[in-house]
Amino acid sequence: MRKIIASEFVSLDGVMEEPNWTFQFNTDEQNQFKYEELKACDTLLVGRVTYEGFAAAWPKVKDTVAKGVVIPDDFADRMNNYPKYVVSTTLQEVSWNNSQLIKGDLVEEITKLKQMPGRDILVAGSCQLVNTLMQHDLIDEYRIMVFPIVVGEGKRLFNDHNARKILQHVETKTFRSGVTVLTYKPQR
C-alpha cells in the first residue's frame, strides 16, 4: 500500500501559513532534498488553499530558476504533470493539469487512493487537510522542515482539535542554513 507523506515547512513557533519567510533560508542542498522527496512520490494530495497557490504558480515555472531560486531541472515538470488530488468542500472544478477533486467521504476516498498502484503520495502545505488526515490516522510519515525563525502568528501545523498522538522519530537532517528536517512516523 502506498504511504501518505506530509511534508511541511514550519517556523520554530509552529506556523506554516504563507511560508514566504522560507525563501531567505533557501539553499541548493534543501532544493535537492525536496527534489528527491518529489521524485520518490508520484502523486500530490493538497487542500484547496495550497492547490490554488500551486496552480497559480507552478504552470508559470518553465526553467530552473523561479524567483531567483535555483531548482532541479525537471522539478516544475513533475509538479505540473503529476496526478493531483484536491480535497475541497468549496471548489466545483479544478483546471491545473492532471488535477482531480476529491468529494464525498474523505476517509474512504483517501483509503482508495492509498490502495492504487504507484509510489507514495506527497502532501505539501494544506494545513486543514493534514490535521484532518491526522485525526483519521491516514498519514504514514511526517517530514517537518523547521526554519530558524519565529513568525509570531498564522496557522499552526497541529491544531487544538487533534487528539494526543505519539510519533516515532525516524531521522533528523540539518542543512547549512540552519533548517532542520525532522521525520516521524505514527506509533501504531
mmCIF file with all atom_site columns, C-alpha atoms in Angstrom:
data_model
loop_
_atom_site.group_PDB
_atom_site.id
_atom_site.type_symbol
_atom_site.label_atom_id
_atom_site.label_alt_id
_atom_site.label_comp_id
_atom_site.label_asym_id
_atom_site.label_entity_id
_atom_site.label_seq_id
_atom_site.pdbx_PDB_ins_code
_atom_site.Cartn_x
_atom_site.Cartn_y
_atom_site.Cartn_z
_atom_site.occupancy
_atom_site.B_iso_or_equiv
_atom_site.pdbx_formal_charge
_atom_site.auth_seq_id
_atom_site.auth_comp_id
_atom_site.auth_asym_id
_atom_site.auth_atom_id
_atom_site.pdbx_PDB_model_num
ATOM 1   C CA . MET A 1 1   ? 0.000   0.000  0.000   1.00 0.00 ? 1   MET A CA 1
ATOM 2   C CA . ARG A 1 2   ? 1.203   3.494  -0.811  1.00 0.00 ? 2   ARG A CA 1
ATOM 3   C CA . LYS A 1 3   ? 2.174   5.827  2.023   1.00 0.00 ? 3   LYS A CA 1
ATOM 4   C CA . ILE A 1 4   ? 0.929   9.338  2.576   1.00 0.00 ? 4   ILE A CA 1
ATOM 5   C CA . ILE A 1 5   ? 3.838   11.619 3.432   1.00 0.00 ? 5   ILE A CA 1
ATOM 6   C CA . ALA A 1 6   ? 3.042   15.026 4.912   1.00 0.00 ? 6   ALA A CA 1
ATOM 7   C CA . SER A 1 7   ? 5.968   17.320 4.143   1.00 0.00 ? 7   SER A CA 1
ATOM 8   C CA . GLU A 1 8   ? 5.641   20.696 5.815   1.00 0.00 ? 8   GLU A CA 1
ATOM 9   C CA . PHE A 1 9   ? 7.539   23.971 6.167   1.00 0.00 ? 9   PHE A CA 1
ATOM 10  C CA . VAL A 1 10  ? 7.148   25.324 9.712   1.00 0.00 ? 10  VAL A CA 1
ATOM 11  C CA . SER A 1 11  ? 8.673   28.110 11.758  1.00 0.00 ? 11  SER A CA 1
ATOM 12  C CA . LEU A 1 12  ? 10.161  27.475 15.199  1.00 0.00 ? 12  LEU A CA 1
ATOM 13  C CA . ASP A 1 13  ? 6.829   28.539 16.687  1.00 0.00 ? 13  ASP A CA 1
ATOM 14  C CA . GLY A 1 14  ? 4.911   26.057 14.523  1.00 0.00 ? 14  GLY A CA 1
ATOM 15  C CA . VAL A 1 15  ? 3.483   28.447 11.914  1.00 0.00 ? 15  VAL A CA 1
ATOM 16  C CA . MET A 1 16  ? 3.087   27.058 8.410   1.00 0.00 ? 16  MET A CA 1
ATOM 17  C CA . GLU A 1 17  ? 0.799   29.633 6.810   1.00 0.00 ? 17  GLU A CA 1
ATOM 18  C CA . GLU A 1 18  ? 2.070   31.797 3.933   1.00 0.00 ? 18  GLU A CA 1
ATOM 19  C CA . PRO A 1 19  ? 5.634   30.402 4.072   1.00 0.00 ? 19  PRO A CA 1
ATOM 20  C CA . ASN A 1 20  ? 7.256   33.250 2.129   1.00 0.00 ? 20  ASN A CA 1
ATOM 21  C CA . TRP A 1 21  ? 9.544   33.571 5.168   1.00 0.00 ? 21  TRP A CA 1
ATOM 22  C CA . THR A 1 22  ? 11.337  30.384 3.995   1.00 0.00 ? 22  THR A CA 1
ATOM 23  C CA . PHE A 1 23  ? 12.994  31.983 0.947   1.00 0.00 ? 23  PHE A CA 1
ATOM 24  C CA . GLN A 1 24  ? 15.750  33.699 2.952   1.00 0.00 ? 24  GLN A CA 1
ATOM 25  C CA . PHE A 1 25  ? 16.977  30.251 4.079   1.00 0.00 ? 25  PHE A CA 1
ATOM 26  C CA . ASN A 1 26  ? 16.941  28.601 0.660   1.00 0.00 ? 26  ASN A CA 1
ATOM 27  C CA . THR A 1 27  ? 19.983  26.544 -0.357  1.00 0.00 ? 27  THR A CA 1
ATOM 28  C CA . ASP A 1 28  ? 20.773  24.158 -3.189  1.00 0.00 ? 28  ASP A CA 1
ATOM 29  C CA . GLU A 1 29  ? 21.025  21.269 -0.713  1.00 0.00 ? 29  GLU A CA 1
ATOM 30  C CA . GLN A 1 30  ? 17.471  21.949 0.526   1.00 0.00 ? 30  GLN A CA 1
ATOM 31  C CA . ASN A 1 31  ? 16.223  22.134 -3.046  1.00 0.00 ? 31  ASN A CA 1
ATOM 32  C CA . GLN A 1 32  ? 17.919  18.817 -3.796  1.00 0.00 ? 32  GLN A CA 1
ATOM 33  C CA . PHE A 1 33  ? 16.274  17.281 -0.720  1.00 0.00 ? 33  PHE A CA 1
ATOM 34  C CA . LYS A 1 34  ? 12.831  18.491 -1.858  1.00 0.00 ? 34  LYS A CA 1
ATOM 35  C CA . TYR A 1 35  ? 13.546  17.231 -5.369  1.00 0.00 ? 35  TYR A CA 1
ATOM 36  C CA . GLU A 1 36  ? 14.489  13.747 -4.114  1.00 0.00 ? 36  GLU A CA 1
ATOM 37  C CA . GLU A 1 37  ? 11.345  13.756 -1.994  1.00 0.00 ? 37  GLU A CA 1
ATOM 38  C CA . LEU A 1 38  ? 9.224   14.657 -5.014  1.00 0.00 ? 38  LEU A CA 1
ATOM 39  C CA . LYS A 1 39  ? 10.910  12.010 -7.195  1.00 0.00 ? 39  LYS A CA 1
ATOM 40  C CA . ALA A 1 40  ? 10.148  9.306  -4.600  1.00 0.00 ? 40  ALA A CA 1
ATOM 41  C CA . CYS A 1 41  ? 6.438   10.090 -4.947  1.00 0.00 ? 41  CYS A CA 1
ATOM 42  C CA . ASP A 1 42  ? 4.217   10.168 -7.998  1.00 0.00 ? 42  ASP A CA 1
ATOM 43  C CA . THR A 1 43  ? 1.050   11.806 -6.706  1.00 0.00 ? 43  THR A CA 1
ATOM 44  C CA . LEU A 1 44  ? 0.242   15.068 -4.927  1.00 0.00 ? 44  LEU A CA 1
ATOM 45  C CA . LEU A 1 45  ? -2.574  15.452 -2.402  1.00 0.00 ? 45  LEU A CA 1
ATOM 46  C CA . VAL A 1 46  ? -3.481  19.011 -1.411  1.00 0.00 ? 46  VAL A CA 1
ATOM 47  C CA . GLY A 1 47  ? -6.208  21.117 0.109   1.00 0.00 ? 47  GLY A CA 1
ATOM 48  C CA . ARG A 1 48  ? -7.932  23.995 -1.640  1.00 0.00 ? 48  ARG A CA 1
ATOM 49  C CA . VAL A 1 49  ? -5.693  26.846 -0.449  1.00 0.00 ? 49  VAL A CA 1
ATOM 50  C CA . THR A 1 50  ? -2.476  25.050 -1.370  1.00 0.00 ? 50  THR A CA 1
ATOM 51  C CA . TYR A 1 51  ? -3.981  23.909 -4.666  1.00 0.00 ? 51  TYR A CA 1
ATOM 52  C CA . GLU A 1 52  ? -4.923  27.461 -5.631  1.00 0.00 ? 52  GLU A CA 1
ATOM 53  C CA . GLY A 1 53  ? -1.443  28.750 -4.782  1.00 0.00 ? 53  GLY A CA 1
ATOM 54  C CA . PHE A 1 54  ? 0.341   25.924 -6.604  1.00 0.00 ? 54  PHE A CA 1
ATOM 55  C CA . ALA A 1 55  ? -1.990  26.110 -9.628  1.00 0.00 ? 55  ALA A CA 1
ATOM 56  C CA . ALA A 1 56  ? -1.291  29.838 -9.953  1.00 0.00 ? 56  ALA A CA 1
ATOM 57  C CA . ALA A 1 57  ? 2.483   29.477 -9.630  1.00 0.00 ? 57  ALA A CA 1
ATOM 58  C CA . TRP A 1 58  ? 3.806   26.156 -10.992 1.00 0.00 ? 58  TRP A CA 1
ATOM 59  C CA . PRO A 1 59  ? 2.463   26.349 -14.570 1.00 0.00 ? 59  PRO A CA 1
ATOM 60  C CA . LYS A 1 60  ? 4.456   29.583 -14.956 1.00 0.00 ? 60  LYS A CA 1
ATOM 61  C CA . VAL A 1 61  ? 7.731   27.949 -13.873 1.00 0.00 ? 61  VAL A CA 1
ATOM 62  C CA . LYS A 1 62  ? 9.375   26.875 -17.105 1.00 0.00 ? 62  LYS A CA 1
ATOM 63  C CA . ASP A 1 63  ? 13.051  26.720 -16.224 1.00 0.00 ? 63  ASP A CA 1
ATOM 64  C CA . THR A 1 64  ? 15.325  26.013 -13.290 1.00 0.00 ? 64  THR A CA 1
ATOM 65  C CA . VAL A 1 65  ? 15.117  29.489 -11.763 1.00 0.00 ? 65  VAL A CA 1
ATOM 66  C CA . ALA A 1 66  ? 11.949  30.595 -10.000 1.00 0.00 ? 66  ALA A CA 1
ATOM 67  C CA . LYS A 1 67  ? 12.079  33.987 -8.283  1.00 0.00 ? 67  LYS A CA 1
ATOM 68  C CA . GLY A 1 68  ? 15.871  33.737 -8.185  1.00 0.00 ? 68  GLY A CA 1
ATOM 69  C CA . VAL A 1 69  ? 15.787  30.306 -6.553  1.00 0.00 ? 69  VAL A CA 1
ATOM 70  C CA . VAL A 1 70  ? 17.578  27.514 -8.396  1.00 0.00 ? 70  VAL A CA 1
ATOM 71  C CA . ILE A 1 71  ? 15.515  24.337 -8.572  1.00 0.00 ? 71  ILE A CA 1
ATOM 72  C CA . PRO A 1 72  ? 16.432  20.980 -10.148 1.00 0.00 ? 72  PRO A CA 1
ATOM 73  C CA . ASP A 1 73  ? 15.758  20.764 -13.892 1.00 0.00 ? 73  ASP A CA 1
ATOM 74  C CA . ASP A 1 74  ? 12.512  18.804 -14.023 1.00 0.00 ? 74  ASP A CA 1
ATOM 75  C CA . PHE A 1 75  ? 11.021  19.836 -10.662 1.00 0.00 ? 75  PHE A CA 1
ATOM 76  C CA . ALA A 1 76  ? 8.413   22.083 -12.300 1.00 0.00 ? 76  ALA A CA 1
ATOM 77  C CA . ASP A 1 77  ? 7.597   19.411 -14.898 1.00 0.00 ? 77  ASP A CA 1
ATOM 78  C CA . ARG A 1 78  ? 6.924   16.925 -12.126 1.00 0.00 ? 78  ARG A CA 1
ATOM 79  C CA . MET A 1 79  ? 4.759   19.388 -10.184 1.00 0.00 ? 79  MET A CA 1
ATOM 80  C CA . ASN A 1 80  ? 2.787   20.242 -13.302 1.00 0.00 ? 80  ASN A CA 1
ATOM 81  C CA . ASN A 1 81  ? 2.381   16.700 -14.625 1.00 0.00 ? 81  ASN A CA 1
ATOM 82  C CA . TYR A 1 82  ? 1.938   14.508 -11.543 1.00 0.00 ? 82  TYR A CA 1
ATOM 83  C CA . PRO A 1 83  ? -1.621  13.459 -10.734 1.00 0.00 ? 83  PRO A CA 1
ATOM 84  C CA . LYS A 1 84  ? -3.011  15.897 -8.186  1.00 0.00 ? 84  LYS A CA 1
ATOM 85  C CA . TYR A 1 85  ? -5.902  15.129 -5.849  1.00 0.00 ? 85  TYR A CA 1
ATOM 86  C CA . VAL A 1 86  ? -7.576  18.155 -4.306  1.00 0.00 ? 86  VAL A CA 1
ATOM 87  C CA . VAL A 1 87  ? -9.665  17.959 -1.154  1.00 0.00 ? 87  VAL A CA 1
ATOM 88  C CA . SER A 1 88  ? -12.195 20.775 -1.024  1.00 0.00 ? 88  SER A CA 1
ATOM 89  C CA . THR A 1 89  ? -15.772 21.339 0.004   1.00 0.00 ? 89  THR A CA 1
ATOM 90  C CA . THR A 1 90  ? -15.986 24.642 -1.880  1.00 0.00 ? 90  THR A CA 1
ATOM 91  C CA . LEU A 1 91  ? -14.268 24.100 -5.245  1.00 0.00 ? 91  LEU A CA 1
ATOM 92  C CA . GLN A 1 92  ? -16.536 22.922 -8.025  1.00 0.00 ? 92  GLN A CA 1
ATOM 93  C CA . GLU A 1 93  ? -13.806 22.267 -10.577 1.00 0.00 ? 93  GLU A CA 1
ATOM 94  C CA . VAL A 1 94  ? -10.031 22.167 -10.919 1.00 0.00 ? 94  VAL A CA 1
ATOM 95  C CA . SER A 1 95  ? -8.152  23.190 -14.027 1.00 0.00 ? 95  SER A CA 1
ATOM 96  C CA . TRP A 1 96  ? -4.464  22.616 -13.296 1.00 0.00 ? 96  TRP A CA 1
ATOM 97  C CA . ASN A 1 97  ? -3.095  19.762 -15.406 1.00 0.00 ? 97  ASN A CA 1
ATOM 98  C CA . ASN A 1 98  ? -3.928  16.258 -14.065 1.00 0.00 ? 98  ASN A CA 1
ATOM 99  C CA . SER A 1 99  ? -5.966  17.567 -11.125 1.00 0.00 ? 99  SER A CA 1
ATOM 100 C CA . GLN A 1 100 ? -8.993  15.830 -9.718  1.00 0.00 ? 100 GLN A CA 1
ATOM 101 C CA . LEU A 1 101 ? -11.369 16.869 -6.952  1.00 0.00 ? 101 LEU A CA 1
ATOM 102 C CA . ILE A 1 102 ? -11.996 14.502 -4.065  1.00 0.00 ? 102 ILE A CA 1
ATOM 103 C CA . LYS A 1 103 ? -15.601 14.780 -2.964  1.00 0.00 ? 103 LYS A CA 1
ATOM 104 C CA . GLY A 1 104 ? -17.593 12.533 -0.712  1.00 0.00 ? 104 GLY A CA 1
ATOM 105 C CA . ASP A 1 105 ? -16.299 10.525 2.236   1.00 0.00 ? 105 ASP A CA 1
ATOM 106 C CA . LEU A 1 106 ? -12.707 11.663 2.760   1.00 0.00 ? 106 LEU A CA 1
ATOM 107 C CA . VAL A 1 107 ? -11.532 8.565  4.636   1.00 0.00 ? 107 VAL A CA 1
ATOM 108 C CA . GLU A 1 108 ? -12.987 6.249  2.016   1.00 0.00 ? 108 GLU A CA 1
ATOM 109 C CA . GLU A 1 109 ? -11.552 8.236  -0.907  1.00 0.00 ? 109 GLU A CA 1
ATOM 110 C CA . ILE A 1 110 ? -8.075  8.568  0.620   1.00 0.00 ? 110 ILE A CA 1
ATOM 111 C CA . THR A 1 111 ? -8.031  4.870  1.509   1.00 0.00 ? 111 THR A CA 1
ATOM 112 C CA . LYS A 1 112 ? -8.844  4.050  -2.137  1.00 0.00 ? 112 LYS A CA 1
ATOM 113 C CA . LEU A 1 113 ? -6.077  6.410  -3.283  1.00 0.00 ? 113 LEU A CA 1
ATOM 114 C CA . LYS A 1 114 ? -3.565  4.681  -0.998  1.00 0.00 ? 114 LYS A CA 1
ATOM 115 C CA . GLN A 1 115 ? -4.553  1.310  -2.465  1.00 0.00 ? 115 GLN A CA 1
ATOM 116 C CA . MET A 1 116 ? -3.975  2.387  -6.072  1.00 0.00 ? 116 MET A CA 1
ATOM 117 C CA . PRO A 1 117 ? -0.737  1.212  -7.693  1.00 0.00 ? 117 PRO A CA 1
ATOM 118 C CA . GLY A 1 118 ? 2.144   3.649  -7.687  1.00 0.00 ? 118 GLY A CA 1
ATOM 119 C CA . ARG A 1 119 ? 4.697   5.314  -5.471  1.00 0.00 ? 119 ARG A CA 1
ATOM 120 C CA . ASP A 1 120 ? 3.983   7.295  -2.327  1.00 0.00 ? 120 ASP A CA 1
ATOM 121 C CA . ILE A 1 121 ? 1.618   10.273 -2.112  1.00 0.00 ? 121 ILE A CA 1
ATOM 122 C CA . LEU A 1 122 ? 3.017   13.662 -1.097  1.00 0.00 ? 122 LEU A CA 1
ATOM 123 C CA . VAL A 1 123 ? 1.022   16.221 0.888   1.00 0.00 ? 123 VAL A CA 1
ATOM 124 C CA . ALA A 1 124 ? 2.542   19.699 0.951   1.00 0.00 ? 124 ALA A CA 1
ATOM 125 C CA . GLY A 1 125 ? 1.126   22.652 2.843   1.00 0.00 ? 125 GLY A CA 1
ATOM 126 C CA . SER A 1 126 ? -2.596  22.023 3.249   1.00 0.00 ? 126 SER A CA 1
ATOM 127 C CA . CYS A 1 127 ? -2.826  22.686 6.987   1.00 0.00 ? 127 CYS A CA 1
ATOM 128 C CA . GLN A 1 128 ? -6.511  21.827 7.383   1.00 0.00 ? 128 GLN A CA 1
ATOM 129 C CA . LEU A 1 129 ? -6.141  18.685 5.269   1.00 0.00 ? 129 LEU A CA 1
ATOM 130 C CA . VAL A 1 130 ? -3.098  17.498 7.256   1.00 0.00 ? 130 VAL A CA 1
ATOM 131 C CA . ASN A 1 131 ? -4.995  17.936 10.520  1.00 0.00 ? 131 ASN A CA 1
ATOM 132 C CA . THR A 1 132 ? -7.996  16.024 9.139   1.00 0.00 ? 132 THR A CA 1
ATOM 133 C CA . LEU A 1 133 ? -5.800  13.217 7.804   1.00 0.00 ? 133 LEU A CA 1
ATOM 134 C CA . MET A 1 134 ? -4.045  13.066 11.168  1.00 0.00 ? 134 MET A CA 1
ATOM 135 C CA . GLN A 1 135 ? -7.363  12.751 13.017  1.00 0.00 ? 135 GLN A CA 1
ATOM 136 C CA . HIS A 1 136 ? -8.172  9.699  10.870  1.00 0.00 ? 136 HIS A CA 1
ATOM 137 C CA . ASP A 1 137 ? -4.679  8.126  11.125  1.00 0.00 ? 137 ASP A CA 1
ATOM 138 C CA . LEU A 1 138 ? -4.147  8.397  7.362   1.00 0.00 ? 138 LEU A CA 1
ATOM 139 C CA . ILE A 1 139 ? -0.641  9.928  7.470   1.00 0.00 ? 139 ILE A CA 1
ATOM 140 C CA . ASP A 1 140 ? 2.187   7.408  7.343   1.00 0.00 ? 140 ASP A CA 1
ATOM 141 C CA . GLU A 1 141 ? 5.112   9.795  7.666   1.00 0.00 ? 141 GLU A CA 1
ATOM 142 C CA . TYR A 1 142 ? 5.647   13.390 8.771   1.00 0.00 ? 142 TYR A CA 1
ATOM 143 C CA . ARG A 1 143 ? 8.569   15.407 7.387   1.00 0.00 ? 143 ARG A CA 1
ATOM 144 C CA . ILE A 1 144 ? 8.656   18.663 9.250   1.00 0.00 ? 144 ILE A CA 1
ATOM 145 C CA . MET A 1 145 ? 11.137  21.157 7.816   1.00 0.00 ? 145 MET A CA 1
ATOM 146 C CA . VAL A 1 146 ? 11.756  23.565 10.691  1.00 0.00 ? 146 VAL A CA 1
ATOM 147 C CA . PHE A 1 147 ? 13.088  27.005 9.752   1.00 0.00 ? 147 PHE A CA 1
ATOM 148 C CA . PRO A 1 148 ? 15.098  29.034 12.294  1.00 0.00 ? 148 PRO A CA 1
ATOM 149 C CA . ILE A 1 149 ? 12.614  31.882 12.507  1.00 0.00 ? 149 ILE A CA 1
ATOM 150 C CA . VAL A 1 150 ? 9.787   32.866 14.838  1.00 0.00 ? 150 VAL A CA 1
ATOM 151 C CA . VAL A 1 151 ? 6.901   34.167 12.750  1.00 0.00 ? 151 VAL A CA 1
ATOM 152 C CA . GLY A 1 152 ? 4.568   35.076 15.614  1.00 0.00 ? 152 GLY A CA 1
ATOM 153 C CA . GLU A 1 153 ? 1.175   34.432 14.090  1.00 0.00 ? 153 GLU A CA 1
ATOM 154 C CA . GLY A 1 154 ? -0.554  32.331 11.496  1.00 0.00 ? 154 GLY A CA 1
ATOM 155 C CA . LYS A 1 155 ? -1.986  28.865 11.109  1.00 0.00 ? 155 LYS A CA 1
ATOM 156 C CA . ARG A 1 156 ? -0.040  26.267 13.024  1.00 0.00 ? 156 ARG A CA 1
ATOM 157 C CA . LEU A 1 157 ? 0.717   22.801 11.742  1.00 0.00 ? 157 LEU A CA 1
ATOM 158 C CA . PHE A 1 158 ? -1.013  20.977 14.582  1.00 0.00 ? 158 PHE A CA 1
ATOM 159 C CA . ASN A 1 159 ? -4.268  22.477 15.786  1.00 0.00 ? 159 ASN A CA 1
ATOM 160 C CA . ASP A 1 160 ? -6.156  22.151 19.063  1.00 0.00 ? 160 ASP A CA 1
ATOM 161 C CA . HIS A 1 161 ? -8.592  19.584 17.638  1.00 0.00 ? 161 HIS A CA 1
ATOM 162 C CA . ASN A 1 162 ? -6.052  16.782 17.335  1.00 0.00 ? 162 ASN A CA 1
ATOM 163 C CA . ALA A 1 163 ? -6.083  14.020 19.875  1.00 0.00 ? 163 ALA A CA 1
ATOM 164 C CA . ARG A 1 164 ? -2.827  13.144 21.573  1.00 0.00 ? 164 ARG A CA 1
ATOM 165 C CA . LYS A 1 165 ? -0.546  11.208 19.217  1.00 0.00 ? 165 LYS A CA 1
ATOM 166 C CA . ILE A 1 166 ? 2.818   9.656  19.881  1.00 0.00 ? 166 ILE A CA 1
ATOM 167 C CA . LEU A 1 167 ? 5.174   9.785  16.930  1.00 0.00 ? 167 LEU A CA 1
ATOM 168 C CA . GLN A 1 168 ? 8.329   7.739  16.467  1.00 0.00 ? 168 GLN A CA 1
ATOM 169 C CA . HIS A 1 169 ? 11.444  9.683  15.439  1.00 0.00 ? 169 HIS A CA 1
ATOM 170 C CA . VAL A 1 170 ? 12.930  8.290  12.218  1.00 0.00 ? 170 VAL A CA 1
ATOM 171 C CA . GLU A 1 171 ? 15.561  10.796 11.118  1.00 0.00 ? 171 GLU A CA 1
ATOM 172 C CA . THR A 1 172 ? 16.957  14.284 11.587  1.00 0.00 ? 172 THR A CA 1
ATOM 173 C CA . LYS A 1 173 ? 18.715  16.148 8.792   1.00 0.00 ? 173 LYS A CA 1
ATOM 174 C CA . THR A 1 174 ? 20.216  19.632 9.189   1.00 0.00 ? 174 THR A CA 1
ATOM 175 C CA . PHE A 1 175 ? 21.185  21.939 6.336   1.00 0.00 ? 175 PHE A CA 1
ATOM 176 C CA . ARG A 1 176 ? 23.867  24.645 6.300   1.00 0.00 ? 176 ARG A CA 1
ATOM 177 C CA . SER A 1 177 ? 21.113  27.262 6.507   1.00 0.00 ? 177 SER A CA 1
ATOM 178 C CA . GLY A 1 178 ? 20.093  26.002 9.963   1.00 0.00 ? 178 GLY A CA 1
ATOM 179 C CA . VAL A 1 179 ? 16.907  24.439 8.580   1.00 0.00 ? 179 VAL A CA 1
ATOM 180 C CA . THR A 1 180 ? 16.264  21.031 10.112  1.00 0.00 ? 180 THR A CA 1
ATOM 181 C CA . VAL A 1 181 ? 14.069  18.237 8.766   1.00 0.00 ? 181 VAL A CA 1
ATOM 182 C CA . LEU A 1 182 ? 12.502  16.113 11.466  1.00 0.00 ? 182 LEU A CA 1
ATOM 183 C CA . THR A 1 183 ? 10.994  12.865 10.196  1.00 0.00 ? 183 THR A CA 1
ATOM 184 C CA . TYR A 1 184 ? 8.456   10.934 12.254  1.00 0.00 ? 184 TYR A CA 1
ATOM 185 C CA . LYS A 1 185 ? 6.108   8.002  11.792  1.00 0.00 ? 185 LYS A CA 1
ATOM 186 C CA . PRO A 1 186 ? 2.950   7.380  13.781  1.00 0.00 ? 186 PRO A CA 1
ATOM 187 C CA . GLN A 1 187 ? 3.387   4.868  16.547  1.00 0.00 ? 187 GLN A CA 1
ATOM 188 C CA . ARG A 1 188 ? 0.698   2.308  15.718  1.00 0.00 ? 188 ARG A CA 1
#
